[in-house]
CSV table of C-alpha atoms in Angstrom, one decimal:
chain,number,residue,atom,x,y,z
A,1,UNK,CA,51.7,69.8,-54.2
A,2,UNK,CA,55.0,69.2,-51.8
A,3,UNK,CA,55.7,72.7,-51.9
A,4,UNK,CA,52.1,73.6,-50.5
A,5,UNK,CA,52.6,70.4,-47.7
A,6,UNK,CA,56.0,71.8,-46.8
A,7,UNK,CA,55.1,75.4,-47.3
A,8,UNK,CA,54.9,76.9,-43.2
A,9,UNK,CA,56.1,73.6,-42.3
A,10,UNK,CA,57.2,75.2,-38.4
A,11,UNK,CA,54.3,76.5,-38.0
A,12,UNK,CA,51.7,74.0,-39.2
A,13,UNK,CA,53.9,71.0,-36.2
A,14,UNK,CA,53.6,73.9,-34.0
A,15,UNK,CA,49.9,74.1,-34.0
A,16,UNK,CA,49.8,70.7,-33.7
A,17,UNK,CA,51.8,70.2,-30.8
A,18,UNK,CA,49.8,73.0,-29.2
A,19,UNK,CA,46.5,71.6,-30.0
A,20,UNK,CA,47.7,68.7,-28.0
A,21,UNK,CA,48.6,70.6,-25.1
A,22,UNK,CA,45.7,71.9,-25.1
A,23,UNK,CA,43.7,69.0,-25.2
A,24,UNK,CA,45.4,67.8,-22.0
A,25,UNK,CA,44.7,70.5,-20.3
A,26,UNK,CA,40.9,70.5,-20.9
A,27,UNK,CA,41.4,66.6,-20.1
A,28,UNK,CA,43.0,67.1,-16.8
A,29,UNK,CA,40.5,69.7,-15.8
A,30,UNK,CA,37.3,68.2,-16.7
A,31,UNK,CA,38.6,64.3,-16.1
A,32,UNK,CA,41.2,64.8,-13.7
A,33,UNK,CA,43.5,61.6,-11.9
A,34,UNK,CA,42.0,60.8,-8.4
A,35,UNK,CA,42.9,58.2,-5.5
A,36,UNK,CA,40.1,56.9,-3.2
A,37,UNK,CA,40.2,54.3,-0.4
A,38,UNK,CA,38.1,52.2,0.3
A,39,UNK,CA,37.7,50.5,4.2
A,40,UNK,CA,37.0,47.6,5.7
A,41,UNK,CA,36.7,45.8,2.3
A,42,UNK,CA,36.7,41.8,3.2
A,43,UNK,CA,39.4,39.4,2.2
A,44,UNK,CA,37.7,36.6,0.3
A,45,UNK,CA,39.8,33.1,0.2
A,46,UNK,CA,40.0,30.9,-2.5
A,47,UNK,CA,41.6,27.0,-2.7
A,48,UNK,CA,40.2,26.0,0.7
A,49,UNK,CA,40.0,22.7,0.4
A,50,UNK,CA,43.6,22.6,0.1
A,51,UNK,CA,43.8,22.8,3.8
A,52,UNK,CA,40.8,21.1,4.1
A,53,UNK,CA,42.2,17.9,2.6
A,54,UNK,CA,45.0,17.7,4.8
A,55,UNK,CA,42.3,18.0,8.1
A,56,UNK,CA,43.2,21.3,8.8
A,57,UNK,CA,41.3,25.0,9.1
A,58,UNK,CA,42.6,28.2,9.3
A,59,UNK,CA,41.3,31.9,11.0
A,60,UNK,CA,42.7,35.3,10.1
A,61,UNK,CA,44.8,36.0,12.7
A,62,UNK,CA,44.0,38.1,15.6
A,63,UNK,CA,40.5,38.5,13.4
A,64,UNK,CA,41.4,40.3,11.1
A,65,UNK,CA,39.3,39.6,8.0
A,66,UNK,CA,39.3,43.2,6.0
A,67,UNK,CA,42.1,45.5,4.4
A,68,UNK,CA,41.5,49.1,3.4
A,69,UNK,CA,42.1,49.3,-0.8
A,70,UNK,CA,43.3,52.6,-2.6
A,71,UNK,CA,42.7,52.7,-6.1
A,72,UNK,CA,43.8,55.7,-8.6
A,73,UNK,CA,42.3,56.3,-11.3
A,74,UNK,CA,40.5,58.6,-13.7
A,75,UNK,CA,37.7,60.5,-11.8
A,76,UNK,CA,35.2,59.3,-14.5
A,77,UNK,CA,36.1,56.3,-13.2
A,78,UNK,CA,36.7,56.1,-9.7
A,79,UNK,CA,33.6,57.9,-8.5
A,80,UNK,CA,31.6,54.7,-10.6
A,81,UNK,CA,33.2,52.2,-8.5
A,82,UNK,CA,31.6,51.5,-5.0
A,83,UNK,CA,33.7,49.0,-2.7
A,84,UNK,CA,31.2,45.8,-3.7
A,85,UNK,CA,32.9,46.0,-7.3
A,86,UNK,CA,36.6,45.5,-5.1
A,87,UNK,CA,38.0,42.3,-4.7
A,88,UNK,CA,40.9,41.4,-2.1
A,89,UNK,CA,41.7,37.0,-2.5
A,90,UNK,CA,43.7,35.2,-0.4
A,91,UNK,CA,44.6,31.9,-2.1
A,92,UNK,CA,45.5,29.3,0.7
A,93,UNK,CA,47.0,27.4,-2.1
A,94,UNK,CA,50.1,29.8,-1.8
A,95,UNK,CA,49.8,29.8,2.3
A,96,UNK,CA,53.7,30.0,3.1
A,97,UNK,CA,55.6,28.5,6.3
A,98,UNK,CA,54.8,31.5,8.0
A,99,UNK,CA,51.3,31.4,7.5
A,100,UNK,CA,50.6,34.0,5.3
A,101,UNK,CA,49.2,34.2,1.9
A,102,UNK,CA,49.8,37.5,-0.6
A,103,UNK,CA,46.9,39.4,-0.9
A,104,UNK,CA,45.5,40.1,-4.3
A,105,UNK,CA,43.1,43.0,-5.4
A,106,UNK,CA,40.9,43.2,-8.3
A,107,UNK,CA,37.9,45.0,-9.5
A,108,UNK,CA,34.9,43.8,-11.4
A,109,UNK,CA,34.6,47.3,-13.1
A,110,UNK,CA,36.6,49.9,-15.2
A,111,UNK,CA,39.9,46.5,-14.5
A,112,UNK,CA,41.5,48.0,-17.8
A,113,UNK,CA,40.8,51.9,-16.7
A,114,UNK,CA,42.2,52.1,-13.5
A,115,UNK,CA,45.8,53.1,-13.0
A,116,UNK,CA,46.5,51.5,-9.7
A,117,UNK,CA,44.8,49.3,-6.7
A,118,UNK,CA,46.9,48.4,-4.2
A,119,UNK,CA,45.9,47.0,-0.1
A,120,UNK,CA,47.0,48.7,2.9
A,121,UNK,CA,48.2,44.8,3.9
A,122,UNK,CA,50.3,43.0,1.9
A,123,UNK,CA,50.3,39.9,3.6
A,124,UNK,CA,47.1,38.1,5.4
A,125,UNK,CA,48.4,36.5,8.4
A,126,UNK,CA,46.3,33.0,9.5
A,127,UNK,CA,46.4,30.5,13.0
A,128,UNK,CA,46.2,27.2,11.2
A,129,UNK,CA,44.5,24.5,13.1
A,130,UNK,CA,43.8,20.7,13.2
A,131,UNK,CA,40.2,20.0,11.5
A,132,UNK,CA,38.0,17.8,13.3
A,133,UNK,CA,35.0,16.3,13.6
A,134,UNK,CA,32.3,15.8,16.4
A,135,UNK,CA,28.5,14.1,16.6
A,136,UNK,CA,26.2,14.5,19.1
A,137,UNK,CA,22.9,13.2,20.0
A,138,UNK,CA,20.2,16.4,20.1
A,139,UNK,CA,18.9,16.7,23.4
A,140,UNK,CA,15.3,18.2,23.1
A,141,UNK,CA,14.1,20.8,26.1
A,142,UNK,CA,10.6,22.8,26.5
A,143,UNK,CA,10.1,26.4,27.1
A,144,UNK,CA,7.3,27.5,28.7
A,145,UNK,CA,4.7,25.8,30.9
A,146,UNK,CA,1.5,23.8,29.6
A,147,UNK,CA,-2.2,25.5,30.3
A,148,UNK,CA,-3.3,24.3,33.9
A,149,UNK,CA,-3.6,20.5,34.4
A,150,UNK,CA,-1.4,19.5,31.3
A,151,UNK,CA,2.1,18.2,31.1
A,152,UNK,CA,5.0,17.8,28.2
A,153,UNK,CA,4.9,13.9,27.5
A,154,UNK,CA,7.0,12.3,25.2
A,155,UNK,CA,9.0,14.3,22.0
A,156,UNK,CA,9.5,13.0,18.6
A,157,UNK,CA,12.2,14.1,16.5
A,158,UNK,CA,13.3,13.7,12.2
A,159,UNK,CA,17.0,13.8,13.3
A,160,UNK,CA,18.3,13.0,16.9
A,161,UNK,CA,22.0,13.6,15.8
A,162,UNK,CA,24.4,16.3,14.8
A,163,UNK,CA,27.3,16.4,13.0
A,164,UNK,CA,29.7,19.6,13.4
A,165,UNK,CA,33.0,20.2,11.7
A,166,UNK,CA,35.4,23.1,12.8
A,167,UNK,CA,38.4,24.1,14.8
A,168,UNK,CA,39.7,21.6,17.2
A,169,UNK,CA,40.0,24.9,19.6
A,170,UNK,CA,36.4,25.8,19.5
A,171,UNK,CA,35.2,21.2,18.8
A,172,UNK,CA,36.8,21.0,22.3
A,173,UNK,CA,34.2,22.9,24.0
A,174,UNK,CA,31.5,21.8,22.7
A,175,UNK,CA,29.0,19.4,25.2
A,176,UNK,CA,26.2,19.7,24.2
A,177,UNK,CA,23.5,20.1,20.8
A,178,UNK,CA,20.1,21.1,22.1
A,179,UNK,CA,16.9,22.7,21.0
A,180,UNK,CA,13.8,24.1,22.5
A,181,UNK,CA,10.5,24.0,21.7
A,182,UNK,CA,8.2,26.8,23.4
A,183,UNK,CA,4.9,25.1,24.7
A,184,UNK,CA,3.6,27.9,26.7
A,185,UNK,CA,0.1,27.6,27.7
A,186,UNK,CA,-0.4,24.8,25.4
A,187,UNK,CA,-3.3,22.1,25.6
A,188,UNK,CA,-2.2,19.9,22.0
A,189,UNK,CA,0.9,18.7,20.8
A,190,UNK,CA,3.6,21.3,19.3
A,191,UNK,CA,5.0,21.2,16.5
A,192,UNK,CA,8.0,23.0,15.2
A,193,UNK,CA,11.0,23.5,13.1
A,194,UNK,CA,13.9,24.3,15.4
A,195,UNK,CA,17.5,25.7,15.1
A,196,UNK,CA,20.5,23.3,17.1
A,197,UNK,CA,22.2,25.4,19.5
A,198,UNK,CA,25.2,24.3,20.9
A,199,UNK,CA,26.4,24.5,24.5
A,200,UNK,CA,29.5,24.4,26.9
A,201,UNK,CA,30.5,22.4,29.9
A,202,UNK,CA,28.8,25.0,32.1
A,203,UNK,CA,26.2,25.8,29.8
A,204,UNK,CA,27.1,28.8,27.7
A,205,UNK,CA,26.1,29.1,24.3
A,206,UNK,CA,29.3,28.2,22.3
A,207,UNK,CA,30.4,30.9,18.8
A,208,UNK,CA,29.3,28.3,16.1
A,209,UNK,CA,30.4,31.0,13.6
A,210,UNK,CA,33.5,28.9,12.7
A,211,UNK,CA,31.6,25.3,13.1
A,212,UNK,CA,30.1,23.8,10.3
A,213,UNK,CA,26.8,21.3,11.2
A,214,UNK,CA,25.3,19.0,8.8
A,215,UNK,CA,21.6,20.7,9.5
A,216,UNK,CA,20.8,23.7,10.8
A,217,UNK,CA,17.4,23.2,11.8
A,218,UNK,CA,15.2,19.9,13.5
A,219,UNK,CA,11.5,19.0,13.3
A,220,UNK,CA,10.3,18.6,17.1
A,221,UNK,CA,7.0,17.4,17.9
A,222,UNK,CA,6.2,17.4,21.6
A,223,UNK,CA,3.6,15.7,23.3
A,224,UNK,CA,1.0,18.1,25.5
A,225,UNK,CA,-1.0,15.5,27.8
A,226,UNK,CA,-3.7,15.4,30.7
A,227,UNK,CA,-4.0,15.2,34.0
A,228,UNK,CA,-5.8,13.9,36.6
A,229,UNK,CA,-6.1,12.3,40.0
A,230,UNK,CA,-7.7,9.1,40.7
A,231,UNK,CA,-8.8,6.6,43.3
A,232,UNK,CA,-7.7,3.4,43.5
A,233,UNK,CA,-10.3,0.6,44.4
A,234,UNK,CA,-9.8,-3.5,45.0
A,235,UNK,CA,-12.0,-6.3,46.0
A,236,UNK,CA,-9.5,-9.2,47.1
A,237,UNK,CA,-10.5,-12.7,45.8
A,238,UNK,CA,-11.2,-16.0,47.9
A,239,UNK,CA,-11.7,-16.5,51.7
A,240,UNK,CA,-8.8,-16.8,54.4
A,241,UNK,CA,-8.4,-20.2,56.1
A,242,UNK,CA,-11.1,-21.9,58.2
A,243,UNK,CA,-11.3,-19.8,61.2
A,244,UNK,CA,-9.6,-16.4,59.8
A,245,UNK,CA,-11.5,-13.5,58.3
A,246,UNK,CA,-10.7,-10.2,57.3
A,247,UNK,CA,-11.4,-7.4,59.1
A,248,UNK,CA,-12.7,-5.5,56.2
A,249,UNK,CA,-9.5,-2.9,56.6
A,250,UNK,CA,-7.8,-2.7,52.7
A,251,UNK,CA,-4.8,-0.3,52.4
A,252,UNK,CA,-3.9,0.7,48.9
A,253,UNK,CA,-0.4,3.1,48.8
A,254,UNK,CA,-1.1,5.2,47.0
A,255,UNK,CA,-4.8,5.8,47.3
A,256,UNK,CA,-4.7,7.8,44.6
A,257,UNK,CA,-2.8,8.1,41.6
A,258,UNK,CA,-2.0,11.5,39.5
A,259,UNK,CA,-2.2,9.8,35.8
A,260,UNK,CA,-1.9,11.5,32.0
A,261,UNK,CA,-2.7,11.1,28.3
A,262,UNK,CA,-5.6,12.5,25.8
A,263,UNK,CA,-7.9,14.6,27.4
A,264,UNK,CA,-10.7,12.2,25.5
A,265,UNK,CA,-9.5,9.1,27.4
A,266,UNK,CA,-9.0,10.7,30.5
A,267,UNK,CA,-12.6,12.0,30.7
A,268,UNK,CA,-13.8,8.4,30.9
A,269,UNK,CA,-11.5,7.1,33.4
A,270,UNK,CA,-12.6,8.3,37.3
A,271,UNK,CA,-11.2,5.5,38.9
A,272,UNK,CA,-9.2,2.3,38.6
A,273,UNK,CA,-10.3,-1.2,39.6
A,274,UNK,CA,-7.5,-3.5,40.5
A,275,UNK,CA,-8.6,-6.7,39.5
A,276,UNK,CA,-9.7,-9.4,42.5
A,277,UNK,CA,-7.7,-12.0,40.9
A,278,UNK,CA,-4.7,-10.0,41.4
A,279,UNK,CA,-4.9,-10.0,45.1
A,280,UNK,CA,-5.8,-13.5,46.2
A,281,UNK,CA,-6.6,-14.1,49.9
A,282,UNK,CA,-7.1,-17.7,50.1
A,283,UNK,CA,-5.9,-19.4,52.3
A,284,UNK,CA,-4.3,-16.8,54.0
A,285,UNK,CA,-3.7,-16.8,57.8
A,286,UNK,CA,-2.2,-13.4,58.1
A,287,UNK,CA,-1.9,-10.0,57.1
A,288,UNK,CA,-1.7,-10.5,53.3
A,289,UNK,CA,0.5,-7.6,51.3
A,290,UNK,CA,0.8,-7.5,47.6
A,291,UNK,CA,2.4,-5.0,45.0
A,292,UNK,CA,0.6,-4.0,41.5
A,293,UNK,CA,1.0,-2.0,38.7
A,294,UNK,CA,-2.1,0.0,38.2
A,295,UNK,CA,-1.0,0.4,34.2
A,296,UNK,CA,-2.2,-3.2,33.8
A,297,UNK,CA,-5.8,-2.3,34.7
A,298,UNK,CA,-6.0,1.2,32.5
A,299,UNK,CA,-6.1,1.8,28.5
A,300,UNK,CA,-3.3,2.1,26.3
A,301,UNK,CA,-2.0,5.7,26.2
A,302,UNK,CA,-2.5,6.3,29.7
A,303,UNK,CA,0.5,6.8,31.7
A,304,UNK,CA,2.0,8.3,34.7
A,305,UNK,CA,1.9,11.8,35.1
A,306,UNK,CA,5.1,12.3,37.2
A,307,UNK,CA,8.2,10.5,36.3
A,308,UNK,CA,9.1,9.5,39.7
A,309,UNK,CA,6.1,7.1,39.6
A,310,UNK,CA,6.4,3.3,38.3
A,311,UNK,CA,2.7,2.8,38.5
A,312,UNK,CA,3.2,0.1,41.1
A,313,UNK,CA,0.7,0.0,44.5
A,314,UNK,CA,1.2,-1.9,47.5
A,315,UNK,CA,-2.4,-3.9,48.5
A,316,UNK,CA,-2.5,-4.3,51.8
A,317,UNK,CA,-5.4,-6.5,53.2
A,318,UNK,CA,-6.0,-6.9,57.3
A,319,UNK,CA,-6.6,-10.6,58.3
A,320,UNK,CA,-7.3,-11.6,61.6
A,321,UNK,CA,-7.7,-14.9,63.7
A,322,UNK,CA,-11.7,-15.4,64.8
A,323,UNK,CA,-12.9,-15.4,68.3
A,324,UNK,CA,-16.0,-17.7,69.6
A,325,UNK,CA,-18.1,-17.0,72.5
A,326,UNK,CA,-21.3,-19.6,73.2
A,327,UNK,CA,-24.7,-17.6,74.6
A,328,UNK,CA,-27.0,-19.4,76.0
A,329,UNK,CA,-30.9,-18.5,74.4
A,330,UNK,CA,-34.0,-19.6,76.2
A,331,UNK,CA,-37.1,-21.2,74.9
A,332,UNK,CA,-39.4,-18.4,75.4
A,333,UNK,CA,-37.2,-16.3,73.3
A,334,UNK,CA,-36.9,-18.8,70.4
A,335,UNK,CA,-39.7,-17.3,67.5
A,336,UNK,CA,-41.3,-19.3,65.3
A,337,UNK,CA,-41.2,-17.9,61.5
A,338,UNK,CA,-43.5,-18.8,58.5
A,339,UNK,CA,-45.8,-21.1,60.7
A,340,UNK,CA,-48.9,-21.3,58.2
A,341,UNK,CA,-52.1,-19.8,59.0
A,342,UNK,CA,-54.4,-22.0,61.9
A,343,UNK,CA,-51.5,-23.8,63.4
A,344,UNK,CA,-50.3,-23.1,66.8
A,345,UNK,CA,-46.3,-24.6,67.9
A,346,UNK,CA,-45.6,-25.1,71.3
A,347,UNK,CA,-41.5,-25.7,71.6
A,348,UNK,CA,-41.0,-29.1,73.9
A,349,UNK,CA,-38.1,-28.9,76.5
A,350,UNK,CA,-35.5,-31.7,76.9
A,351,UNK,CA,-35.3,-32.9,72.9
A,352,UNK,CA,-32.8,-32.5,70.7
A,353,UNK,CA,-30.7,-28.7,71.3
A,354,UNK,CA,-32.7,-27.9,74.1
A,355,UNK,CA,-31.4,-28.3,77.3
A,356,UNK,CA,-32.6,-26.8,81.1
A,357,UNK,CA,-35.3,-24.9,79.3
A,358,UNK,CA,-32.5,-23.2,77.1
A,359,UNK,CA,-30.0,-23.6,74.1
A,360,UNK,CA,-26.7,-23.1,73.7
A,361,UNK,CA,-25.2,-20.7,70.5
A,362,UNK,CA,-21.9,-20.8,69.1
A,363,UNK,CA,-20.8,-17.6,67.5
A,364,UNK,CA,-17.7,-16.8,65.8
A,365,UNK,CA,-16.1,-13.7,64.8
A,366,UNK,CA,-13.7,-11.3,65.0
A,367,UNK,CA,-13.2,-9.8,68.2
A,368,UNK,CA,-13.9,-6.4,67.6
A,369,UNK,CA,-17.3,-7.4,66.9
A,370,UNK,CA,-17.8,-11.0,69.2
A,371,UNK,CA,-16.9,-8.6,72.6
A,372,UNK,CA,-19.9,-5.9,71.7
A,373,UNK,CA,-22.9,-8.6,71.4
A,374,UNK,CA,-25.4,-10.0,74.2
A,375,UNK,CA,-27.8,-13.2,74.0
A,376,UNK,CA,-30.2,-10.4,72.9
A,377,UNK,CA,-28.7,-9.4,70.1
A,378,UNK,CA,-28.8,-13.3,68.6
A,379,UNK,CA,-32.4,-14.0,67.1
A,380,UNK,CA,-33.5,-18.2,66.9
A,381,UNK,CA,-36.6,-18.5,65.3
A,382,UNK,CA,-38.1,-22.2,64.0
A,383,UNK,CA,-37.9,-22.4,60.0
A,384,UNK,CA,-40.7,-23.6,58.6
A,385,UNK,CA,-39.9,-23.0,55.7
A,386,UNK,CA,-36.5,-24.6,55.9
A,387,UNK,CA,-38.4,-27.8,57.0
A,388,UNK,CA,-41.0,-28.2,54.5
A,389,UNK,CA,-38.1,-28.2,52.0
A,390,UNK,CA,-35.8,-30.7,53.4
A,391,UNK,CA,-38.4,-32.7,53.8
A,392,UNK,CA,-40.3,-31.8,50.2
A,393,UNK,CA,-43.6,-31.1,51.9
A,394,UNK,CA,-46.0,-28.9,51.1
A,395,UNK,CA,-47.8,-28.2,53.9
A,396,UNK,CA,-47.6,-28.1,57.8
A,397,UNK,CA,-50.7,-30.6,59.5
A,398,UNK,CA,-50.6,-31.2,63.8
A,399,UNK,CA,-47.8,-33.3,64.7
A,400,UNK,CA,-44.7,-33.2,66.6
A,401,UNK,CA,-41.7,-32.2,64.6
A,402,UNK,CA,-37.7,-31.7,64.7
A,403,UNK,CA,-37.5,-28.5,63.3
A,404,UNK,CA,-34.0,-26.7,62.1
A,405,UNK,CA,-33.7,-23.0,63.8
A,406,UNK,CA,-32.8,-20.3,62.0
A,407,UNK,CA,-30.2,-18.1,63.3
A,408,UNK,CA,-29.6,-14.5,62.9
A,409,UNK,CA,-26.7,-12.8,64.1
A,410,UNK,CA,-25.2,-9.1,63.6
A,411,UNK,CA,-22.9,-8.6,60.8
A,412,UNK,CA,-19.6,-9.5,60.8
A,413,UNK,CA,-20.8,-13.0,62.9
A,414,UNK,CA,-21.5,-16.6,61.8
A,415,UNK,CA,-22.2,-19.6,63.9
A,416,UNK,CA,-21.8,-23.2,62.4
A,417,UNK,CA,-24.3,-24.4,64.6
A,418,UNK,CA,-27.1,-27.1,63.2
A,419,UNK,CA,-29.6,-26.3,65.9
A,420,UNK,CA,-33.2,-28.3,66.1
A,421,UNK,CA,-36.3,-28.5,68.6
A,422,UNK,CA,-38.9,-30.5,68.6
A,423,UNK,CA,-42.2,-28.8,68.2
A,424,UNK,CA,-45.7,-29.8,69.0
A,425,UNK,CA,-48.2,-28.5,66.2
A,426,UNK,CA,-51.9,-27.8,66.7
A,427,UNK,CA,-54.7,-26.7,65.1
A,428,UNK,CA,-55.9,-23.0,66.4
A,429,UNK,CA,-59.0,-23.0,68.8
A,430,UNK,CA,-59.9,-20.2,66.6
């Protein structure tokens, strides 16, 4: 049996050794070594929070955030592997003084099969800053411009402050955290779910790619309210003092008001009332001037449509000192009024008001109207009536009586006159 194992002994290692040979050549032809690079493959870091616990943050320097990888390998291998299955880590944990950090390559595939991976970089570089922190209350703005006689009213917000982390670099120029809420052509409130931009001192739109904010997005709801212009009306309360009167001029500034709210409300309101007790002329002697706010007289969820506008008015009422003028009436053109049926009066001369076949009328007014009037715009007439009640009759018989005139003057004029004739009454001839 040795002899037969031994037997050829040369030529049986030979064979062997060539059958190896050969079998790396078929391997190296069908399965040959191959290098590939990869580009732009990013640099992943790990152990952040071990600057993030000492309040700093760090940036690849001059932006530099990729390497290119080269990996060697067997071709049955390398043309399986895409660059998702590289991995380049930079481990802050190892950040030297110089601010770099070894890079370190890896692959999620084929790790035991591939002969070598190595980065174009060997180092990452970083800027290393100071971490801090900034709030800042959300300022809400609108887009767009309501449908025609609507305005933006108040806004309601779920969070009306921001928190953002980052760079001191890139904290320092932030001023401002607003949103906007598009209410184009819009008749009802809007509603929606906004991203916080944040702005410069001159109001660019600040990189918030290295900022970190506590919320991304804010629920808005914005108010959408109508409009419309009003008049406003007053009746002042009261009378001036004895021997003043108004001349009837009221100036209200404004005259009208531009007001908002729901369109419901609105469609009921045409006008508002200032209330009489809130401008209260008694008393007064002169030019009387008042300020109120028409809000008090209006329902709840009314306000002013322009922000300039308090809702105060200034009530001006005109008050003037009267003017008396005497006119002198005669007897013939004194009526008689409500005489009853088959009685005849006959007005007697010298008694009581009468005087030289005539009587003498006080009027009082202001002068506007006292200067335009004659005798013949006064009417005296004998009341009748008057007299049967002061004196609770019920009936008129032939007598002489001391009747009380009645006297009627033009608007605008009184007269405190307490006039009385005597008058004969008889019985009709007919």
């Amino acid at each position: 049996m040795k002899q037969k194992l031994t037997h050829n002994l040369n030529l049986k290692v030979l064979a062997v050794l060539f059958s190896i040979i050969i079998w790396v050549i078929v391997v190296n032809i069908d399965d040959p070594v191959k290098t590939v690079q990869f580009n732009d493959v990013p640099i992943t870091l790990a152990n952040e929070l071990s600057l993030t616990d000492r309040k700093l943050v760090c940036e690849f320097k001059d932006g530099k955030d990729t390497v290119d990888v080269t990996v060697t390998g067997r071709r049955s291998v390398i043309e399986d592997l895409s660059k998702d299955n590289i991995s380049v880590i930079a481990d802050l944990k190892e950040l030297t003084k110089e601010n770099t950090v070894v890079l370190k390559v890896a692959s999620n595939k084929y790790s035991g099969d591939i002969d070598n991976m190595k980065c174009d970089e060997e180092f990452a570089e970083f800027n290393i800053e100071e971490l801090v922190e900034l709030q800042k209350v959300i300022q809400v703005e609108t887009i767009g411009i309501p449908a025609d006689d609507y305005i933006t009213g108040d806004f309601s917000v779920n969070l009306n402050r921001i928190k953002i982390t980052g760079p001191k670099s890139v904290i320092d120029k932030v001023q401002s955290a607003k949103v906007q809420i598009d209410v184009e052509g819009a008749t009802n409130n809007v509603s929606a779910s906004v991203p916080v931009i944040l702005y410069d001192a001159v109001g660019d739109r600040v990189d918030s790619s290295r900022l970190k904010l506590n919320i991304d997005n804010i629920n808005v709801n914005q108010e959408i309210l109508y409009t419309k212009k009003i008049p406003v009306n007053c009746n002042p309360l009261g009378d001036p003092e004895e021997g003043y009167k108004m001349t009837g001029k009221i100036d209200i500034d404004p005259a009208e008001v531009y007001i908002a709210g729901p369109k419901s409300v609105l469609d009921n309101i045409n006008s508002v009332t200032i209330y009489s007790s809130a401008v209260n002329i008694s008393d007064q002697n002169s030019d009387y001037v008042t300020t109120v706010n028409i809000f008090n007289y209006l329902p709840n969820g009314v306000e002013a449509a322009s922000k300039s506008f308090s809702g105060n008015v200034t009530v001006s009422v005109e008050i003037e000192k009267e003017l008396s003028k005497d006119f002198n009436i005669y007897l013939s053109k004194v009526g008689v009024d409500n005489l009853p049926e088959g009685l005849e009066a006959e007005i007697l001369n010298g008694y009581e008001s009468a005087a030289d076949n005539k009587i003498e009328v006080t009027v009082y007014g202001l002068a506007r109207d006292i200067e335009n009037i004659s005798s013949t715009d006064i009417k005296v007439e004998a009341d009748f009536d008057q007299y049967l009640k002061d004196n609770n009759f019920t009936s008129m018989s032939p007598g002489v009586f001391t009747v009380p005139l009645k006297v009627t003057l033009p608007n605008g004029l009184r007269t405190d006159d307490k006039l009385k004739l005597r008058i004969r009454i008889t019985e009709s001839e007919t």
